[in-house]
Coordinates of C-alpha atoms and ligand atoms in Angstrom, one line a residue:
M233 CA -0.3 0.2 0.0
K234 CA 1.0 3.4 -0.3
A235 CA 1.3 5.7 2.9
L236 CA 2.8 9.2 4.1
V237 CA 5.7 8.0 6.8
Y238 CA 6.9 10.3 9.1
T239 CA 10.6 9.9 8.2
G240 CA 12.0 12.8 10.4
V241 CA 11.6 16.3 11.8
E242 CA 9.3 18.4 9.3
E243 CA 9.8 15.8 7.0
L244 CA 6.9 13.1 5.7
V245 CA 7.4 10.9 2.6
Y246 CA 4.5 9.4 0.8
R247 CA 6.0 5.9 -0.4
E248 CA 5.0 2.1 -0.6
E249 CA 4.8 0.6 3.1
K250 CA 3.9 -3.3 4.1
D251 CA -0.2 -3.9 4.1
P252 CA -1.3 -4.2 7.7
V253 CA -2.1 -8.2 7.9
E254 CA -5.1 -10.1 9.4
T255 CA -5.0 -10.9 12.9
S256 CA -7.8 -11.9 15.2
G257 CA -10.0 -9.5 16.8
E258 CA -9.3 -6.9 14.2
S259 CA -10.4 -5.8 10.7
I260 CA -8.7 -3.8 8.0
L261 CA -10.0 -0.5 6.9
K262 CA -9.6 0.8 3.7
V263 CA -9.1 4.5 4.5
H264 CA -11.4 6.7 2.3
A265 CA -10.2 10.1 4.5
S266 CA -8.3 11.1 6.8
G267 CA -7.9 14.2 8.9
I268 CA -4.5 15.9 10.3
C269 CA -5.2 16.9 13.6
G270 CA -3.0 19.3 15.7
S271 CA -1.1 16.2 17.6
D272 CA 0.2 15.0 14.0
M273 CA 1.9 18.5 13.8
H274 CA 3.5 17.9 17.2
A275 CA 4.9 14.7 15.7
Y276 CA 6.1 16.6 12.7
H277 CA 7.7 18.9 14.5
G278 CA 9.6 16.6 16.5
K279 CA 8.0 17.4 19.7
D280 CA 5.9 13.9 20.6
E281 CA 7.8 11.2 22.3
R282 CA 4.9 9.2 21.6
R283 CA 5.4 9.4 18.0
I284 CA 8.7 8.5 16.8
A285 CA 10.3 8.1 13.1
P286 CA 9.8 6.2 11.2
L287 CA 6.1 5.9 11.6
I288 CA 2.7 6.6 9.9
I289 CA 1.0 8.9 11.8
G290 CA -2.7 9.8 11.4
H291 CA -5.4 8.8 13.7
E292 CA -8.5 10.9 12.3
V293 CA -10.0 8.2 9.3
S294 CA -13.4 6.9 7.8
G295 CA -13.2 4.1 5.2
V296 CA -14.7 0.9 4.0
I297 CA -13.9 -2.4 6.4
Q298 CA -12.6 -5.1 4.0
N299 CA -12.6 -8.5 6.0
G300 CA -14.7 -10.0 8.9
K301 CA -18.3 -9.3 10.6
F302 CA -18.1 -5.6 9.6
Q303 CA -16.8 -6.4 5.9
G304 CA -18.2 -3.9 3.2
K305 CA -19.4 -1.6 5.9
N306 CA -18.9 2.0 6.3
A307 CA -17.2 3.3 9.3
V308 CA -15.1 5.4 11.2
L309 CA -12.4 4.5 13.7
N310 CA -12.6 5.4 17.2
P311 CA -8.2 5.8 17.3
L312 CA -8.4 5.4 20.9
I313 CA -7.4 1.7 22.3
T314 CA -7.8 1.0 25.5
C315 CA -7.5 -2.4 27.8
G316 CA -11.5 -2.7 28.6
K317 CA -10.9 -4.3 32.2
C318 CA -8.9 -1.2 34.4
E319 CA -11.4 0.7 36.6
Y320 CA -11.4 3.8 34.0
C321 CA -13.0 1.2 31.1
T322 CA -15.5 -0.8 33.0
S323 CA -16.9 2.9 34.0
G324 CA -17.2 4.6 31.0
R325 CA -14.6 6.7 31.1
E326 CA -12.8 4.6 28.8
H327 CA -9.9 7.8 27.7
L328 CA -8.4 7.5 30.9
C329 CA -7.2 3.9 30.3
P330 CA -3.4 4.1 31.7
H331 CA -3.3 1.4 28.8
R332 CA -4.4 3.9 26.3
V333 CA -2.6 4.0 23.0
L334 CA -4.0 6.1 19.9
L335 CA -3.4 5.1 16.2
G336 CA -0.3 6.5 14.3
M337 CA 2.1 6.4 17.8
N338 CA 4.6 3.8 18.6
K339 CA 5.3 4.2 22.1
P340 CA 4.6 2.4 24.4
Y341 CA 3.8 -0.1 21.7
E342 CA 3.4 0.6 17.5
R343 CA -0.1 1.2 16.0
Q344 CA 0.4 2.5 12.5
G345 CA -1.7 5.3 11.6
V346 CA -4.4 6.2 9.0
F347 CA -2.3 8.2 6.6
A348 CA -2.4 5.4 4.2
E349 CA -4.4 3.3 1.8
L350 CA -4.7 0.8 4.4
V351 CA -5.0 0.7 8.5
S352 CA -5.8 -2.3 11.0
S353 CA -8.0 -1.6 14.1
P354 CA -9.2 -3.6 17.1
N355 CA -13.0 -4.6 15.8
Q356 CA -14.6 -2.3 19.5
N357 CA -13.2 0.9 17.9
I358 CA -15.1 0.2 14.4
Y359 CA -18.0 2.6 14.5
E360 CA -20.8 2.4 11.4
V361 CA -21.2 5.3 9.6
P362 CA -25.0 5.7 8.7
D363 CA -26.1 5.7 5.1
H364 CA -27.0 9.9 5.8
L365 CA -23.3 11.1 7.0
D366 CA -21.1 11.2 3.8
L367 CA -17.9 9.3 4.2
N368 CA -15.8 12.5 3.8
E369 CA -17.0 14.4 6.5
A370 CA -17.5 11.5 8.8
A371 CA -13.2 11.8 9.1
I372 CA -14.1 14.6 11.4
A373 CA -16.0 12.1 14.1
E374 CA -12.8 12.5 16.0
P375 CA -11.8 15.9 16.6
T376 CA -15.8 16.7 16.9
A377 CA -15.9 13.9 19.6
V378 CA -13.1 15.8 21.2
A379 CA -14.8 18.9 21.0
L380 CA -18.2 17.5 22.6
H381 CA -16.2 15.9 25.6
A382 CA -14.9 19.3 26.3
V383 CA -18.1 21.2 26.1
L384 CA -19.9 18.4 28.3
M385 CA -17.0 18.9 30.8
G386 CA -17.4 22.6 31.0
E387 CA -21.1 22.2 31.0
S388 CA -21.2 20.0 34.0
S389 CA -18.8 22.6 36.3
L390 CA -20.7 25.7 35.6
K391 CA -23.8 26.9 37.6
K392 CA -25.4 28.4 34.6
P393 CA -26.7 27.0 31.6
L394 CA -24.5 27.3 28.6
S395 CA -26.7 29.3 26.7
E396 CA -26.5 31.8 29.3
C397 CA -22.6 32.3 29.8
R398 CA -20.2 34.4 27.9
T399 CA -18.1 32.3 26.5
L400 CA -14.4 32.5 25.0
V401 CA -12.9 30.3 22.4
Q402 CA -9.1 31.0 21.8
G403 CA -8.2 29.4 18.7
A404 CA -9.6 29.6 15.7
G405 CA -8.0 25.8 14.4
A406 CA -10.7 22.9 14.2
I407 CA -10.9 22.4 17.8
G408 CA -11.9 26.2 18.7
L409 CA -14.7 25.9 15.9
L410 CA -16.0 22.5 16.7
C411 CA -16.3 23.7 20.2
S412 CA -17.9 26.9 19.2
L413 CA -20.6 25.2 16.5
I414 CA -21.5 22.5 19.3
L415 CA -21.9 25.8 22.1
S416 CA -24.0 27.6 19.8
K417 CA -26.0 25.2 17.6
I418 CA -26.7 22.3 20.5
K419 CA -25.7 24.1 23.7
G420 CA -27.6 27.8 22.4
N421 CA -24.9 29.4 23.7
K422 CA -24.9 32.7 21.4
N423 CA -22.5 35.2 23.3
I424 CA -19.6 33.6 22.1
V425 CA -15.9 35.4 21.2
M426 CA -13.7 33.7 19.3
S427 CA -9.9 34.8 19.4
D428 CA -7.0 34.1 17.4
P429 CA -3.9 36.1 15.9
N430 CA -4.3 34.3 12.4
N431 CA -7.0 36.6 10.9
L432 CA -7.1 34.4 7.8
R433 CA -8.5 31.7 10.1
L434 CA -11.1 34.0 12.2
T435 CA -12.4 34.9 9.1
K436 CA -13.2 31.5 7.7
C437 CA -15.0 30.4 11.2
S438 CA -16.7 34.0 11.2
K439 CA -18.9 32.3 8.4
Y440 CA -20.0 29.6 10.4
F441 CA -21.5 30.5 13.6
E442 CA -22.5 33.5 15.4
G443 CA -20.1 35.4 17.5
K444 CA -17.6 37.7 17.7
F445 CA -14.1 37.1 16.1
V446 CA -11.2 38.7 17.6
N447 CA -7.3 39.4 18.0
P448 CA -6.2 38.2 21.4
S449 CA -5.2 41.8 22.4
D450 CA -8.6 43.2 21.5
K451 CA -10.7 44.9 23.8
E452 CA -13.7 42.4 23.8
V453 CA -11.1 40.4 25.7
Q454 CA -11.4 42.2 29.3
N455 CA -10.2 41.0 32.7
D456 CA -13.0 39.1 34.7
S457 CA -15.6 39.3 31.7
F458 CA -16.1 35.6 30.7
D459 CA -18.2 32.7 32.7
V460 CA -16.2 30.3 30.5
V461 CA -12.9 30.2 28.5
F462 CA -12.1 27.3 26.1
D463 CA -8.3 27.6 25.9
T464 CA -7.6 25.2 22.3
V465 CA -4.3 26.8 22.1
G466 CA -2.5 25.6 25.2
L467 CA 0.4 28.1 25.2
E468 CA 1.5 29.7 28.3
V469 CA 0.2 32.8 27.0
S470 CA -3.2 31.9 26.2
R471 CA -3.3 30.1 29.7
Q472 CA -2.2 33.6 31.5
Q473 CA -5.1 35.3 29.3
A474 CA -7.7 32.7 30.3
I475 CA -7.3 33.2 34.2
S476 CA -7.3 36.9 33.4
V477 CA -10.4 37.3 31.8
I478 CA -12.2 34.6 33.6
K479 CA -15.0 35.8 36.2
P480 CA -15.0 34.9 39.8
G481 CA -16.4 31.1 39.8
G482 CA -15.7 30.6 36.0
T483 CA -14.5 27.4 34.1
I484 CA -11.3 27.3 32.0
I485 CA -11.3 24.3 30.1
H486 CA -7.7 23.4 28.8
I487 CA -7.9 21.2 25.7
G488 CA -4.6 22.8 23.3
L489 CA -1.1 21.5 25.1
T490 CA 1.3 23.3 22.8
Q491 CA 3.5 24.4 26.0
P492 CA 2.8 21.9 28.6
A493 CA 4.0 24.3 32.2
G494 CA 4.6 27.8 32.6
Q495 CA 3.2 30.7 35.1
F496 CA -0.4 30.4 36.3
N497 CA -1.8 32.6 38.8
F498 CA -3.0 30.3 41.7
R499 CA -4.0 33.6 43.5
K500 CA -6.4 34.0 41.2
A501 CA -8.0 30.8 40.7
T502 CA -7.9 30.0 44.6
L503 CA -9.5 33.6 46.0
Q504 CA -12.0 33.9 42.9
E505 CA -12.9 29.6 42.5
V506 CA -11.5 29.0 39.0
T507 CA -12.3 25.8 38.2
F508 CA -9.7 24.5 35.7
I509 CA -10.6 21.6 33.8
G510 CA -8.0 19.6 31.8
T511 CA -9.6 17.4 28.9
Y512 CA -8.2 14.9 27.1
C513 CA -9.8 12.8 24.3
Y514 CA -13.4 11.6 24.5
T515 CA -15.7 8.8 26.2
N516 CA -16.9 5.8 24.1
K517 CA -20.2 7.5 24.9
D518 CA -19.1 10.5 23.3
F519 CA -17.9 9.0 20.3
E520 CA -21.2 7.4 19.2
D521 CA -23.0 10.6 20.5
T522 CA -20.5 12.7 17.7
I523 CA -21.8 10.1 14.9
K524 CA -25.3 11.1 15.3
I525 CA -24.9 14.6 15.8
L526 CA -22.6 14.4 12.4
A527 CA -25.3 12.6 11.0
D528 CA -28.1 14.6 11.7
K529 CA -26.3 17.5 10.5
K530 CA -26.5 19.1 14.0
I531 CA -23.5 21.2 13.8
G532 CA -24.6 23.0 10.4
K533 CA -22.7 22.5 7.2
L534 CA -19.1 21.0 7.3
D535 CA -17.9 22.7 4.1
W536 CA -14.9 24.5 6.2
I537 CA -13.2 21.0 5.6
E538 CA -10.6 21.2 2.8
Y539 CA -9.7 17.9 0.9
R540 CA -6.8 17.3 -0.6
E541 CA -4.8 14.2 -1.9
L542 CA -2.8 12.1 0.6
K543 CA 0.2 11.9 -2.1
K544 CA 0.3 15.5 -1.7
G545 CA -0.1 15.5 2.1
A546 CA 4.0 16.7 3.0
E547 CA 2.6 20.2 1.3
A548 CA -0.2 20.2 3.3
F549 CA 1.7 19.8 6.8
K550 CA 4.6 23.1 5.2
Q551 CA 1.3 24.9 5.1
I552 CA -0.3 24.3 8.5
H553 CA 3.3 24.9 9.9
D554 CA 3.8 28.3 7.6
G555 CA 0.3 29.5 8.8
T556 CA -0.5 29.8 4.7
C557 CA -3.2 27.5 5.4
S558 CA -6.8 29.2 6.4
S559 CA -8.5 26.0 6.7
P560 CA -9.5 24.9 10.0
K561 CA -9.2 21.2 8.8
I562 CA -7.3 19.4 6.1
V563 CA -8.7 16.0 5.4
L564 CA -6.6 13.8 3.0
L565 CA -8.1 11.1 0.6
P566 CA -6.0 8.6 -0.6
Ligands
ZN139 ZN1 -6.9 14.7 16.8
ZN140 ZN1 -8.4 0.2 30.5

């Protein structure tokens, strides 16, 4: 099969790789579409200790199952592979499994990713795609599940409905846009400010939901003025801003993780009872619910997704890296 292989820092090569072999309990997916994620960009920059070259990266995928009990079915893969036995797996919080691994990672053990013509997946990670969901669009199920989980985490901590919250979404990438779409179109939140230094991306996002679209230094982003902040960036500077602009009793949802450490105003967090929530991936139920959300067109048109050929994937990575790409999401087609 052909695959886009991460071969070293800022280096991807489209080349011939071995086909995955059939193993028991797993099926092979013929890839239809696969999305580029922020975490693939981390790997590309050589900053991910779980993704070491050479490796086929990528974990957001849709396709058609080639063998086994799902043969011939349109499917998306939940790329989060967990043990199924631990206290988290048995209580609906599979994403916290200490043995979890994602497709497209090789630490602690190897799972080849989805920037390829074929990929093998455990059967329990296969989710059928209903007929009324386009298989190209189904490829964004995974990041949509990340956003849904983040919104639900925020909702459960707040003392008023999300529809009544003044909300800041930091970052106009795929996760920022998906959180905003879920907030706006499913949770009825019409008081969203989205901030990003990249005007190209802001302008793109502004076509898809009602809100204000500003530079992070804009006067809209005032101290003590938001009930909830979604940090989809995860830089020290975005966290500093999140804690400055959150209202007393508010909630910060931390999703992006560009810089894992740095200063934080623990004084304000304590004296103003600010809730700080770290969030990662999604539960199996979130993933299932996401497929319904997409199939029922609950978050509106998805024509902000840009499709490109897998063989030109290296170019797409380079443009995302350069900031010359305005699309919140690029999906590669083999
Ligand atoms: Zn992802
Ligand atoms: Zn487990």
